[in-house]
């Protein structure tokens, strides 16, 4: 967080060329902000903030939070999810007291985020955009900054463990059905294929996410 206080300025030449100082966070006013989609989390509160000679305050507060996000898994496992991270302060109306702005552009934020994101996980970080707007609540307008995060699922694991075996079973089923085998052999193959399909259905049920309004196409066939 960074903000400016015109009453906390000084000339460095009058104070041994000291251009910045570190003071406890409760010494001066600081904005209280909230993450709207936050479910729970852990804060590492830093007790000090930086004050520059021109009145600029800088406070860093690391957070580790869990957010709510609506999933659209119709195209699972080839789906792309978009989640919002909205930061606001409903203590200070935007028109009178507090207007929130981003210091860096979306491209700069995305480049910085990619350096922190786990690159070998299930999800691939593909885009980040920033929206600044005001939201009305209780006849007051409040400043809100929303980070729209887009993530793409890596489908390789699901293709190898689910889609390819399922396709192989269907091809084998068609080959046995129209093949020259006897009726008993076809029945035995069909029973084995049904058992294999049942096992894949159980695996599919364990793999599919459950938090979505529409079931995935792969789960309806």
PDB file of C-alpha atoms in Angstrom, residues 32-107:
ATOM      1  CA  UNK A  32      -7.989  -0.500   6.235  1.00  0.00           C
ATOM      2  CA  UNK A  33      -8.707  -2.665   3.207  1.00  0.00           C
ATOM      3  CA  UNK A  34     -10.536  -5.969   2.756  1.00  0.00           C
ATOM      4  CA  UNK A  35     -10.494  -8.799   0.209  1.00  0.00           C
ATOM      5  CA  UNK A  36     -14.143  -9.382  -0.700  1.00  0.00           C
ATOM      6  CA  UNK A  37     -13.764 -13.012  -1.866  1.00  0.00           C
ATOM      7  CA  UNK A  38     -11.700 -14.029   1.150  1.00  0.00           C
ATOM      8  CA  UNK A  39     -12.819 -17.130   3.070  1.00  0.00           C
ATOM      9  CA  UNK A  40      -9.951 -17.450   5.501  1.00  0.00           C
ATOM     10  CA  UNK A  41      -6.276 -16.730   5.664  1.00  0.00           C
ATOM     11  CA  UNK A  42      -3.238 -15.822   7.652  1.00  0.00           C
ATOM     12  CA  UNK A  43      -1.698 -12.366   8.075  1.00  0.00           C
ATOM     13  CA  UNK A  44       1.929 -11.591   8.793  1.00  0.00           C
ATOM     14  CA  UNK A  45       1.561  -8.089  10.150  1.00  0.00           C
ATOM     15  CA  UNK A  46       4.666  -5.959   9.827  1.00  0.00           C
ATOM     16  CA  UNK A  47       4.909  -3.448  12.671  1.00  0.00           C
ATOM     17  CA  UNK A  48       6.747  -0.770  10.679  1.00  0.00           C
ATOM     18  CA  UNK A  49       6.134   1.294   7.575  1.00  0.00           C
ATOM     19  CA  UNK A  50       8.335   3.571   5.450  1.00  0.00           C
ATOM     20  CA  UNK A  51       7.804   7.342   5.356  1.00  0.00           C
ATOM     21  CA  UNK A  52       9.527   9.419   2.648  1.00  0.00           C
ATOM     22  CA  UNK A  53      10.438  13.075   3.026  1.00  0.00           C
ATOM     23  CA  UNK A  54       7.777  14.088   0.454  1.00  0.00           C
ATOM     24  CA  UNK A  55       4.987  12.586   2.589  1.00  0.00           C
ATOM     25  CA  UNK A  56       4.744   9.246   0.787  1.00  0.00           C
ATOM     26  CA  UNK A  57       3.866   6.310   3.057  1.00  0.00           C
ATOM     27  CA  UNK A  58       4.638   2.742   2.074  1.00  0.00           C
ATOM     28  CA  UNK A  59       3.311  -0.266   3.974  1.00  0.00           C
ATOM     29  CA  UNK A  60       3.812  -3.921   3.053  1.00  0.00           C
ATOM     30  CA  UNK A  61       1.433  -6.534   4.506  1.00  0.00           C
ATOM     31  CA  UNK A  62       2.009 -10.127   3.309  1.00  0.00           C
ATOM     32  CA  UNK A  63      -1.157 -12.251   3.172  1.00  0.00           C
ATOM     33  CA  UNK A  64      -1.887 -15.900   2.520  1.00  0.00           C
ATOM     34  CA  UNK A  65      -5.592 -16.269   1.835  1.00  0.00           C
ATOM     35  CA  UNK A  66      -8.162 -18.716   0.477  1.00  0.00           C
ATOM     36  CA  UNK A  67     -10.646 -17.187  -1.969  1.00  0.00           C
ATOM     37  CA  UNK A  68     -14.037 -18.269  -3.276  1.00  0.00           C
ATOM     38  CA  UNK A  69     -14.293 -18.759  -7.034  1.00  0.00           C
ATOM     39  CA  UNK A  70     -17.142 -20.064  -9.220  1.00  0.00           C
ATOM     40  CA  UNK A  71     -15.952 -22.825 -11.542  1.00  0.00           C
ATOM     41  CA  UNK A  72     -17.231 -23.463 -15.057  1.00  0.00           C
ATOM     42  CA  UNK A  73     -16.126 -27.012 -15.898  1.00  0.00           C
ATOM     43  CA  UNK A  74     -18.267 -27.686 -18.963  1.00  0.00           C
ATOM     44  CA  UNK A  75     -15.108 -28.188 -21.060  1.00  0.00           C
ATOM     45  CA  UNK A  76     -13.177 -30.164 -18.409  1.00  0.00           C
ATOM     46  CA  UNK A  77     -10.280 -31.051 -18.652  1.00  0.00           C
ATOM     47  CA  UNK A  78      -9.728 -28.423 -21.383  1.00  0.00           C
ATOM     48  CA  UNK A  79     -11.218 -25.619 -19.313  1.00  0.00           C
ATOM     49  CA  UNK A  80     -10.058 -22.119 -18.435  1.00  0.00           C
ATOM     50  CA  UNK A  81     -11.137 -20.589 -15.129  1.00  0.00           C
ATOM     51  CA  UNK A  82     -11.433 -16.914 -14.234  1.00  0.00           C
ATOM     52  CA  UNK A  83     -11.349 -15.803 -10.596  1.00  0.00           C
ATOM     53  CA  UNK A  84     -11.611 -12.344  -9.051  1.00  0.00           C
ATOM     54  CA  UNK A  85      -9.613 -10.849  -6.219  1.00  0.00           C
ATOM     55  CA  UNK A  86     -11.382  -7.644  -5.151  1.00  0.00           C
ATOM     56  CA  UNK A  87      -9.779  -5.201  -2.730  1.00  0.00           C
ATOM     57  CA  UNK A  88     -11.919  -2.498  -1.128  1.00  0.00           C
ATOM     58  CA  UNK A  89     -12.361  -0.429   1.999  1.00  0.00           C
ATOM     59  CA  UNK A  90     -15.954   0.050   3.097  1.00  0.00           C
ATOM     60  CA  UNK A  91     -14.927   2.379   5.911  1.00  0.00           C
ATOM     61  CA  UNK A  92     -14.156   5.358   3.672  1.00  0.00           C
ATOM     62  CA  UNK A  93     -16.520   6.531   0.896  1.00  0.00           C
ATOM     63  CA  UNK A  94     -14.778   6.947  -2.453  1.00  0.00           C
ATOM     64  CA  UNK A  95     -16.199  10.396  -3.183  1.00  0.00           C
ATOM     65  CA  UNK A  96     -15.117  11.957   0.118  1.00  0.00           C
ATOM     66  CA  UNK A  97     -12.213  10.078   1.670  1.00  0.00           C
ATOM     67  CA  UNK A  98     -10.512   7.257  -0.236  1.00  0.00           C
ATOM     68  CA  UNK A  99      -9.977   6.460  -3.912  1.00  0.00           C
ATOM     69  CA  UNK A 100      -7.993   3.292  -4.645  1.00  0.00           C
ATOM     70  CA  UNK A 101      -5.641   3.128  -7.641  1.00  0.00           C
ATOM     71  CA  UNK A 102      -3.147   0.567  -8.885  1.00  0.00           C
ATOM     72  CA  UNK A 103       0.496   1.592  -9.038  1.00  0.00           C
ATOM     73  CA  UNK A 104       1.461  -0.920 -11.741  1.00  0.00           C
ATOM     74  CA  UNK A 105      -0.165  -1.855 -15.041  1.00  0.00           C
ATOM     75  CA  UNK A 106      -1.718  -5.245 -15.812  1.00  0.00           C
ATOM     76  CA  UNK A 107       1.356  -6.277 -17.846  1.00  0.00           C
TER      77      UNK A 107
END
